[in-house]
mmCIF file with all atom_site columns, C-alpha atoms in Angstrom:
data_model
loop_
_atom_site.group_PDB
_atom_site.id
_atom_site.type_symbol
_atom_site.label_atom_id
_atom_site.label_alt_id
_atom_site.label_comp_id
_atom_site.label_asym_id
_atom_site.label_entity_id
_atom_site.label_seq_id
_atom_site.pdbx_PDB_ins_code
_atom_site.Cartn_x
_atom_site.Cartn_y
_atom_site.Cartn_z
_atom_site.occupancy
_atom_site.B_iso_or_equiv
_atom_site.pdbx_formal_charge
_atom_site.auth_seq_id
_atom_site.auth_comp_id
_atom_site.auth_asym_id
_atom_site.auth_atom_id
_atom_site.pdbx_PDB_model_num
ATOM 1   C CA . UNK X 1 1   ? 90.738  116.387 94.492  1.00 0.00 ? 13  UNK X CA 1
ATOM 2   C CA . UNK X 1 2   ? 91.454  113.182 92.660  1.00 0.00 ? 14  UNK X CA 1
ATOM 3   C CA . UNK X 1 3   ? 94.547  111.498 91.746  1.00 0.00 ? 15  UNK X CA 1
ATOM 4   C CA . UNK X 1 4   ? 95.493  107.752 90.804  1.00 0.00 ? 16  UNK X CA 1
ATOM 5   C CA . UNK X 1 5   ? 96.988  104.651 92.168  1.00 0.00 ? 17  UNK X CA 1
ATOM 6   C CA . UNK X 1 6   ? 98.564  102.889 89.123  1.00 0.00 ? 18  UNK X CA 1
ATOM 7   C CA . UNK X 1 7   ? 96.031  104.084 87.627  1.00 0.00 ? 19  UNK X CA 1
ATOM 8   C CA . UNK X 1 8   ? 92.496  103.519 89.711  1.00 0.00 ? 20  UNK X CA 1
ATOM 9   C CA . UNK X 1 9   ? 91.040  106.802 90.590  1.00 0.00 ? 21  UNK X CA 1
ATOM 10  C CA . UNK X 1 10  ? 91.312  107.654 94.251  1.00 0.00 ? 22  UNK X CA 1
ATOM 11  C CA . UNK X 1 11  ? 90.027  110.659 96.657  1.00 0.00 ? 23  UNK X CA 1
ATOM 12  C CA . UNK X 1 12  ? 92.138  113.500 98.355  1.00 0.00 ? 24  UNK X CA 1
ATOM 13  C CA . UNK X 1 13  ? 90.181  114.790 101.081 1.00 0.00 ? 25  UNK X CA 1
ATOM 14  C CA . UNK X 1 14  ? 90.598  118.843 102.125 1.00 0.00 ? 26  UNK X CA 1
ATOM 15  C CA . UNK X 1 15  ? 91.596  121.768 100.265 1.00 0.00 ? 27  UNK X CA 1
ATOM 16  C CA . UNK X 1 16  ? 95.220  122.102 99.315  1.00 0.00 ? 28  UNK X CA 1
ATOM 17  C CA . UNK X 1 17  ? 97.360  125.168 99.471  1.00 0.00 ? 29  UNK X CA 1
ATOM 18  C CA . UNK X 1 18  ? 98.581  127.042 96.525  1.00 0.00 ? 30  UNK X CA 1
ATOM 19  C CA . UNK X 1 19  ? 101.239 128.934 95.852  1.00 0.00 ? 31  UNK X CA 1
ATOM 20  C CA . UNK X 1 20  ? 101.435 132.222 97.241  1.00 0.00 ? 32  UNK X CA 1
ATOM 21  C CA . UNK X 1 21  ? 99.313  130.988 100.116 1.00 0.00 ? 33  UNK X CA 1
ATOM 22  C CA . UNK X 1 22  ? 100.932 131.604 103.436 1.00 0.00 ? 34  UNK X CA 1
ATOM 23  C CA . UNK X 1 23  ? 101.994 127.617 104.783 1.00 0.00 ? 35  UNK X CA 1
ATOM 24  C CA . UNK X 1 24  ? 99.437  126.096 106.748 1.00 0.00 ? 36  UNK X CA 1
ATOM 25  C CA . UNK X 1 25  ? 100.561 125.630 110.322 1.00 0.00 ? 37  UNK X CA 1
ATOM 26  C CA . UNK X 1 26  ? 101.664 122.512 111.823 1.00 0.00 ? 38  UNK X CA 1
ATOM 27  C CA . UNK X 1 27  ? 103.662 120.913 114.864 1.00 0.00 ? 39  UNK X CA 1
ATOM 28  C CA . UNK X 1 28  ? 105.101 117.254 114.239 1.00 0.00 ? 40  UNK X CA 1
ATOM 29  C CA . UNK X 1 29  ? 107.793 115.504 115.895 1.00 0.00 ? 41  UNK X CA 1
ATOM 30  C CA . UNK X 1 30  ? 110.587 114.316 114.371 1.00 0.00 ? 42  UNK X CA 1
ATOM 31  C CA . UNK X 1 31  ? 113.013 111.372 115.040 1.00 0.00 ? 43  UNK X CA 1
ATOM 32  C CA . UNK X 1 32  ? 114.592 113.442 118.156 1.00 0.00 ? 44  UNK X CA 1
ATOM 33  C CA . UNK X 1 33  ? 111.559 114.475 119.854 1.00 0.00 ? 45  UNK X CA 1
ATOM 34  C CA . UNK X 1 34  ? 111.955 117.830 119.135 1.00 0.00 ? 46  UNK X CA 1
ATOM 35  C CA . UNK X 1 35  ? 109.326 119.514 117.615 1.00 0.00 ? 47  UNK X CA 1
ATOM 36  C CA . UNK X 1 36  ? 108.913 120.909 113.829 1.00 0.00 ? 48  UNK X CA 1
ATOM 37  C CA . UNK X 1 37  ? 106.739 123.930 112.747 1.00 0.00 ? 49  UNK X CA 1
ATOM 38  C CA . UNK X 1 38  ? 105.864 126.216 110.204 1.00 0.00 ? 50  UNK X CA 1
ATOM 39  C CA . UNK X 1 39  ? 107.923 129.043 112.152 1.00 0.00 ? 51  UNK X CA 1
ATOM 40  C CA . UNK X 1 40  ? 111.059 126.629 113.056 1.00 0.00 ? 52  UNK X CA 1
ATOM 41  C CA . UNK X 1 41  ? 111.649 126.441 109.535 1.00 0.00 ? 53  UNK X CA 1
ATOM 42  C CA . UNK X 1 42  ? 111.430 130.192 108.614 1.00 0.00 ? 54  UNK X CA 1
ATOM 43  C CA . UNK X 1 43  ? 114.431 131.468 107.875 1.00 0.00 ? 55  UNK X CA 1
ATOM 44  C CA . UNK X 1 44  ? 115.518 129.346 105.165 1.00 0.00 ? 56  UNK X CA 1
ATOM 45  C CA . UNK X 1 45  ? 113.762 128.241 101.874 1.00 0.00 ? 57  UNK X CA 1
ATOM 46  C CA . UNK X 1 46  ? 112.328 124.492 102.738 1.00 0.00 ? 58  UNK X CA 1
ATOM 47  C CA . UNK X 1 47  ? 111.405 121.593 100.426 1.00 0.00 ? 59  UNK X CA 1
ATOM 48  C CA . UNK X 1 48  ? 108.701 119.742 102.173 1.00 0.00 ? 60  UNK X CA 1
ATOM 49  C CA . UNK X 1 49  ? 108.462 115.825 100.633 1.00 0.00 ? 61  UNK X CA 1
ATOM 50  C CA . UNK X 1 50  ? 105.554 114.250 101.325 1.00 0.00 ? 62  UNK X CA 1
ATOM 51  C CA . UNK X 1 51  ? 104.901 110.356 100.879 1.00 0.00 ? 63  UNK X CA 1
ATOM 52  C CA . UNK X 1 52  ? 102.434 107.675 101.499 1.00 0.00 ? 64  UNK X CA 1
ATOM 53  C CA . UNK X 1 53  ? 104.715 105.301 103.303 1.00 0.00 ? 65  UNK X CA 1
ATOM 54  C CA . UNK X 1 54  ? 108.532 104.780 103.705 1.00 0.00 ? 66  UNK X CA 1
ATOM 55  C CA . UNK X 1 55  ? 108.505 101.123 103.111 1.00 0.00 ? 67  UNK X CA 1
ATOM 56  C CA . UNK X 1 56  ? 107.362 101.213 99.412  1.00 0.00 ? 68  UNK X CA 1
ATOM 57  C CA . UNK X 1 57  ? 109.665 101.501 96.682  1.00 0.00 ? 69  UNK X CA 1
ATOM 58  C CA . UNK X 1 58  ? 108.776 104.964 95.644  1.00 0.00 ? 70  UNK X CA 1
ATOM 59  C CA . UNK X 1 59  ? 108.794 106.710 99.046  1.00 0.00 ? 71  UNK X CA 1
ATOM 60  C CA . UNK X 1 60  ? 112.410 105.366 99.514  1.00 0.00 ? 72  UNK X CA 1
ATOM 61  C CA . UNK X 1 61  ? 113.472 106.196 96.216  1.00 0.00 ? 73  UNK X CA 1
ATOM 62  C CA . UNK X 1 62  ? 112.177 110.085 96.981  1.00 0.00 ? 74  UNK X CA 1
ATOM 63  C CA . UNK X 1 63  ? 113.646 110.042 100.257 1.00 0.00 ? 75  UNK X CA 1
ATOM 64  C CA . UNK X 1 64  ? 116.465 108.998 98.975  1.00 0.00 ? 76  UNK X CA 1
ATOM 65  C CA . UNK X 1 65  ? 116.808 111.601 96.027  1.00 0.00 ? 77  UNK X CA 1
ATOM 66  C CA . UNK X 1 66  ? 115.805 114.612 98.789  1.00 0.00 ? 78  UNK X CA 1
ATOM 67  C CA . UNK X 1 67  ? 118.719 113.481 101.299 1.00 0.00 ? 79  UNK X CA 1
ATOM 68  C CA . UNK X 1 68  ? 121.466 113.724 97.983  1.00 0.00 ? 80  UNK X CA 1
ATOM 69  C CA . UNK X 1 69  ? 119.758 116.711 97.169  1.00 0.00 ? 81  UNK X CA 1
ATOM 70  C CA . UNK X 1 70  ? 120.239 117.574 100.998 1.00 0.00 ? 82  UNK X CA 1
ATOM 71  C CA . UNK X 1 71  ? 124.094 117.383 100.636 1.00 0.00 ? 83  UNK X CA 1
ATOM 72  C CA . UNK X 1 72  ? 123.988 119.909 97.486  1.00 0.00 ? 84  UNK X CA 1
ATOM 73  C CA . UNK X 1 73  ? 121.684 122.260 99.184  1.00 0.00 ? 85  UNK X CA 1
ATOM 74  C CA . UNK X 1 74  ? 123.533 123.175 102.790 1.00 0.00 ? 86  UNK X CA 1
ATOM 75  C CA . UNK X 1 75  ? 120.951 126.759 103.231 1.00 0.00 ? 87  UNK X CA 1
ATOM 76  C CA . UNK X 1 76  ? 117.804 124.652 102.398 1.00 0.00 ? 88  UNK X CA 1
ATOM 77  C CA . UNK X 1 77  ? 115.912 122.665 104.704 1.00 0.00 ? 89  UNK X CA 1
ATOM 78  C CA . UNK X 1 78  ? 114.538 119.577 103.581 1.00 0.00 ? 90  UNK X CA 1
ATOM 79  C CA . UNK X 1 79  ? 111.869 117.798 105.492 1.00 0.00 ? 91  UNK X CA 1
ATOM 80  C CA . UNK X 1 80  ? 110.228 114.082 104.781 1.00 0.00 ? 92  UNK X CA 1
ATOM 81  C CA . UNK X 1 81  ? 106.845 113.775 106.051 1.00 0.00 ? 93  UNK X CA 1
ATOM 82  C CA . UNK X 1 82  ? 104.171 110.575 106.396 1.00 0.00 ? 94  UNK X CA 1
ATOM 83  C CA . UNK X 1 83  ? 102.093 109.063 108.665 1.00 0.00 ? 95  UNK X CA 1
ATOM 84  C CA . UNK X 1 84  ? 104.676 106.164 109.056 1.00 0.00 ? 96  UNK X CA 1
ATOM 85  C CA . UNK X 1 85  ? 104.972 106.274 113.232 1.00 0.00 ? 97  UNK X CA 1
ATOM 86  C CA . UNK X 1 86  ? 108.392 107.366 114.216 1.00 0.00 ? 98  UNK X CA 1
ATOM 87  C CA . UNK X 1 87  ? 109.495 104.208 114.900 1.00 0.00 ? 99  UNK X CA 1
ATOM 88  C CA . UNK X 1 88  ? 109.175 103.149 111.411 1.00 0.00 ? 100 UNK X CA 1
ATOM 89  C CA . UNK X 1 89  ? 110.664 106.410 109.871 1.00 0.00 ? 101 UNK X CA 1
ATOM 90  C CA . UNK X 1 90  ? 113.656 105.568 112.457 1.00 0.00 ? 102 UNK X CA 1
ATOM 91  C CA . UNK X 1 91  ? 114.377 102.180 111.637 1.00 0.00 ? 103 UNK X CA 1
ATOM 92  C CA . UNK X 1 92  ? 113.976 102.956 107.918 1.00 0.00 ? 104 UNK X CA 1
ATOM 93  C CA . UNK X 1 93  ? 116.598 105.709 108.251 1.00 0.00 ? 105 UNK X CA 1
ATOM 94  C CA . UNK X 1 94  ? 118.884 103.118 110.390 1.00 0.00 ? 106 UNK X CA 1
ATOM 95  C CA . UNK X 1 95  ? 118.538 100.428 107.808 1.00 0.00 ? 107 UNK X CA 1
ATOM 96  C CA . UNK X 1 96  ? 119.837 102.558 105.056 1.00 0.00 ? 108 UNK X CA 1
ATOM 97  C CA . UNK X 1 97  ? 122.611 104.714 106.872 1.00 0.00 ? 109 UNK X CA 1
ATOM 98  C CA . UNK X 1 98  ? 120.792 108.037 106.246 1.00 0.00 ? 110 UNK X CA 1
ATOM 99  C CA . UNK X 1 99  ? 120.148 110.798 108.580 1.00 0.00 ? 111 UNK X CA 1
ATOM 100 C CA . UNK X 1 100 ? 117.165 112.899 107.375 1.00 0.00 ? 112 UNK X CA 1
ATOM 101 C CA . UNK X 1 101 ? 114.560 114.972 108.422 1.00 0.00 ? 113 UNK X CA 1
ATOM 102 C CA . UNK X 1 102 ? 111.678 112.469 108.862 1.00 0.00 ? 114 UNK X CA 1
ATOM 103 C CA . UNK X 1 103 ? 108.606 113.852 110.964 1.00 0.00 ? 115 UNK X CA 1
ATOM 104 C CA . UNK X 1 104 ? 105.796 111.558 111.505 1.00 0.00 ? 116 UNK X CA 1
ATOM 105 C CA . UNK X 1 105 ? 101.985 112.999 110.621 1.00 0.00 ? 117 UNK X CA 1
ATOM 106 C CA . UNK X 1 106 ? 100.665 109.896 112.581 1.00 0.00 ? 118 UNK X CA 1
ATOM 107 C CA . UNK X 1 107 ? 97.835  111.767 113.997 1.00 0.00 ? 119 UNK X CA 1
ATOM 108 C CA . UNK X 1 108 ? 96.878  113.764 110.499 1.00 0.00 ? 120 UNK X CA 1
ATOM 109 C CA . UNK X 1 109 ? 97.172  117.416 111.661 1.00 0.00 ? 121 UNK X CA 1
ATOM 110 C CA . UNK X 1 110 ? 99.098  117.702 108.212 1.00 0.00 ? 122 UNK X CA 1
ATOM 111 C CA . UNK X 1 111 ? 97.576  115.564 106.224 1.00 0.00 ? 123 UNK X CA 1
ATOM 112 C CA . UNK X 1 112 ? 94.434  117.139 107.119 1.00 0.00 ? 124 UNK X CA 1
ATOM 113 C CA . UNK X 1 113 ? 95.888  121.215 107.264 1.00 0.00 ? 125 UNK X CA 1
ATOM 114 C CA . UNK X 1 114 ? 97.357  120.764 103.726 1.00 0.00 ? 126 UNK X CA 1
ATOM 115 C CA . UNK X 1 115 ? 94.377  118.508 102.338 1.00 0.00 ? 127 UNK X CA 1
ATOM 116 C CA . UNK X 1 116 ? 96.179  115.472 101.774 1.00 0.00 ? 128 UNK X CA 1
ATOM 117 C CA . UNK X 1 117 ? 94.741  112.457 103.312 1.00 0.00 ? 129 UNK X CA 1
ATOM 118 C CA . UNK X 1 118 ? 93.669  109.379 100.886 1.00 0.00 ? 130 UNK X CA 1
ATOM 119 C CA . UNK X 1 119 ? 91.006  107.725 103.518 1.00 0.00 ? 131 UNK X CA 1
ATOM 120 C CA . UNK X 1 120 ? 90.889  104.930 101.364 1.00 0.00 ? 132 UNK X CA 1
ATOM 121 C CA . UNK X 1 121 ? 94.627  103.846 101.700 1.00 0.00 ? 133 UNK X CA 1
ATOM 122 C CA . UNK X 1 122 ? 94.806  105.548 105.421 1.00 0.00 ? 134 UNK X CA 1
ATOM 123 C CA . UNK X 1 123 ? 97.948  107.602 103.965 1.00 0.00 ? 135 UNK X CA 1
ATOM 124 C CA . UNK X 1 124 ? 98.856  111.154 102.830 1.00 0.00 ? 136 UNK X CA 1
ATOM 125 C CA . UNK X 1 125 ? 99.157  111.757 98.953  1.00 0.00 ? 137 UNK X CA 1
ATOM 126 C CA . UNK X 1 126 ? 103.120 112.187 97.433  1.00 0.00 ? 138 UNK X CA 1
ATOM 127 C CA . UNK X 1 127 ? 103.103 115.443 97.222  1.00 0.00 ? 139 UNK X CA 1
ATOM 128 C CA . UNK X 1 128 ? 105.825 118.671 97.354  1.00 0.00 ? 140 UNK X CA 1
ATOM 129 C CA . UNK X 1 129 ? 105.986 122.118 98.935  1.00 0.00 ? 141 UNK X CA 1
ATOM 130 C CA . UNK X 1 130 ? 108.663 124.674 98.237  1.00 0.00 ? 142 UNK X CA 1
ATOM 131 C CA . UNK X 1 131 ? 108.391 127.487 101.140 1.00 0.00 ? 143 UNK X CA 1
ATOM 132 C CA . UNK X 1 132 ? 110.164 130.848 100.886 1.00 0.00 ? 144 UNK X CA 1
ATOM 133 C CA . UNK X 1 133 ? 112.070 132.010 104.065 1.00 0.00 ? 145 UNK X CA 1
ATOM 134 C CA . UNK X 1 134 ? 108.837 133.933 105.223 1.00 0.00 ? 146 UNK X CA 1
ATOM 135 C CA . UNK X 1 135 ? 106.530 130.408 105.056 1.00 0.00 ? 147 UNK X CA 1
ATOM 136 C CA . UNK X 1 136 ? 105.037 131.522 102.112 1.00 0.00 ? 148 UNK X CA 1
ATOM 137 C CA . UNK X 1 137 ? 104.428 128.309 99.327  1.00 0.00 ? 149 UNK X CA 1
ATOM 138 C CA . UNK X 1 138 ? 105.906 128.980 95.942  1.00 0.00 ? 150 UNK X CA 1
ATOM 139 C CA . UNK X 1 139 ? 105.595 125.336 94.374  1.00 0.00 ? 151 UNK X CA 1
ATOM 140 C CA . UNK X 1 140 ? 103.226 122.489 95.168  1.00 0.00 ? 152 UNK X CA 1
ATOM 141 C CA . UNK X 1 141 ? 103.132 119.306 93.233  1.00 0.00 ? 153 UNK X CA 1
ATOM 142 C CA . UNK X 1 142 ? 100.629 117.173 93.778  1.00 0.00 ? 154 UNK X CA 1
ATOM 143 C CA . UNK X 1 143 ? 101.994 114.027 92.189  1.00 0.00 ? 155 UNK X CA 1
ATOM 144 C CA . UNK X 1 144 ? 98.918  112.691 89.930  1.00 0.00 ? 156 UNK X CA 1
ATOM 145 C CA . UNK X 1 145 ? 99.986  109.291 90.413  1.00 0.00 ? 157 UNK X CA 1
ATOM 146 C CA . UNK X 1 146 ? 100.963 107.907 94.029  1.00 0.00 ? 158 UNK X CA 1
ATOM 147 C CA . UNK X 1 147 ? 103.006 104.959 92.312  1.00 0.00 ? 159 UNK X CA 1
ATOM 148 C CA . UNK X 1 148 ? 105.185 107.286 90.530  1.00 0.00 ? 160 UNK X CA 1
ATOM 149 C CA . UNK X 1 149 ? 108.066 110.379 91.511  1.00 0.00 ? 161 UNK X CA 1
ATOM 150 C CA . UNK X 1 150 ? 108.115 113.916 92.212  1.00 0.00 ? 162 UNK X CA 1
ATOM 151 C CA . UNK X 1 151 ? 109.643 116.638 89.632  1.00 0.00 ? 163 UNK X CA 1
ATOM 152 C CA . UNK X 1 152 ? 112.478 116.830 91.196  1.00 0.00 ? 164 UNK X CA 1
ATOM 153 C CA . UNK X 1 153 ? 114.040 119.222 89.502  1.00 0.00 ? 165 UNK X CA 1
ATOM 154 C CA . UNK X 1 154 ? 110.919 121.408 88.904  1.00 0.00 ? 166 UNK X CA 1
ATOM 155 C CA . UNK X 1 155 ? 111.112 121.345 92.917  1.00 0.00 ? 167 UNK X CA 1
ATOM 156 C CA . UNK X 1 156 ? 114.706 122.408 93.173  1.00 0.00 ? 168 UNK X CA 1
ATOM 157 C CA . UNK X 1 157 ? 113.711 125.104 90.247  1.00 0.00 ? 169 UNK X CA 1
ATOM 158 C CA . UNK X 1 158 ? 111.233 127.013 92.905  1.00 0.00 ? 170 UNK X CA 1
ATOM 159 C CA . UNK X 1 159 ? 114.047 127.432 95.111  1.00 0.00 ? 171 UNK X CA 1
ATOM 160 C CA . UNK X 1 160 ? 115.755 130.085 93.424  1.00 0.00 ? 172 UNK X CA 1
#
């Protein structure tokens, strides 16, 4: 798959789930240690927002809009993932006062389970995942752009 940055045409590698797929498995740690999963989620609906890295403008502006969204959405779980180490994703969340789920794809197992590595840029492709409370995916976006936002509300939409 190929998407842009501002623009310039860059590479996706993998294959990436579509809806009605069954969510690709996946174990990452989060900023308590604890570890996240495809089954640890079940059980509620889940927004899963993906970015390239925290310390850009548009991955915190999308973290940011996902942890108000949070606040509104108290049956939902909302995850942040990147390949930002988990010290970064920590002292990002510390910096700004906000307490989110942030899990760390350092090693790639998502990035390369839900085909969204950019090898050129060594980061995972802005992208969201709506799962139902069974892990099935009912909304991906695949933002075309990396330098630009999510559908937010087209996100939120999939929920109900």
């Amino acid at each position: 798959m190929e998407i842009t940055r501002k623009g310039v045409p860059t590479t996706i590698e993998g294959v990436q789930p579509k809806v009605g797929d069954t969510a690709p498995a996946f174990a990452l740690t989060n900023l308590n240690g604890q570890t996240v999963t495809v089954d640890t989620l079940k059980g509620k609906k889940t927004i899963v927002s993906v970015f390239p890295d925290i310390n850009t403008r548009v991955c915190d502006l999308q973290t940011r809009r996902f942890f108000q969204i949070a606040k509104d959405l108290p049956n939902v779980n909302i995850v942040n993932i990147s390949n930002n180490t988990i010290d970064q994703l920590g002292g990002w969340c510390a910096t700004e006062g906000i307490e989110a789920e942030m899990l760390s794809d350092a090693n790639l197992e998502f990035a390369k389970a839900y085909g969204l590595f950019m090898p050129e840029f060594n980061v995972l492709a802005r992208s969201i995942f709506v799962f139902d409370e069974t892990g099935t995916i009912t909304y991906v976006e695949i933002v075309p752009d990396m330098a630009t936002e999510p559908n937010y509300d087209a996100a939120i939409a999939a929920l109900n």
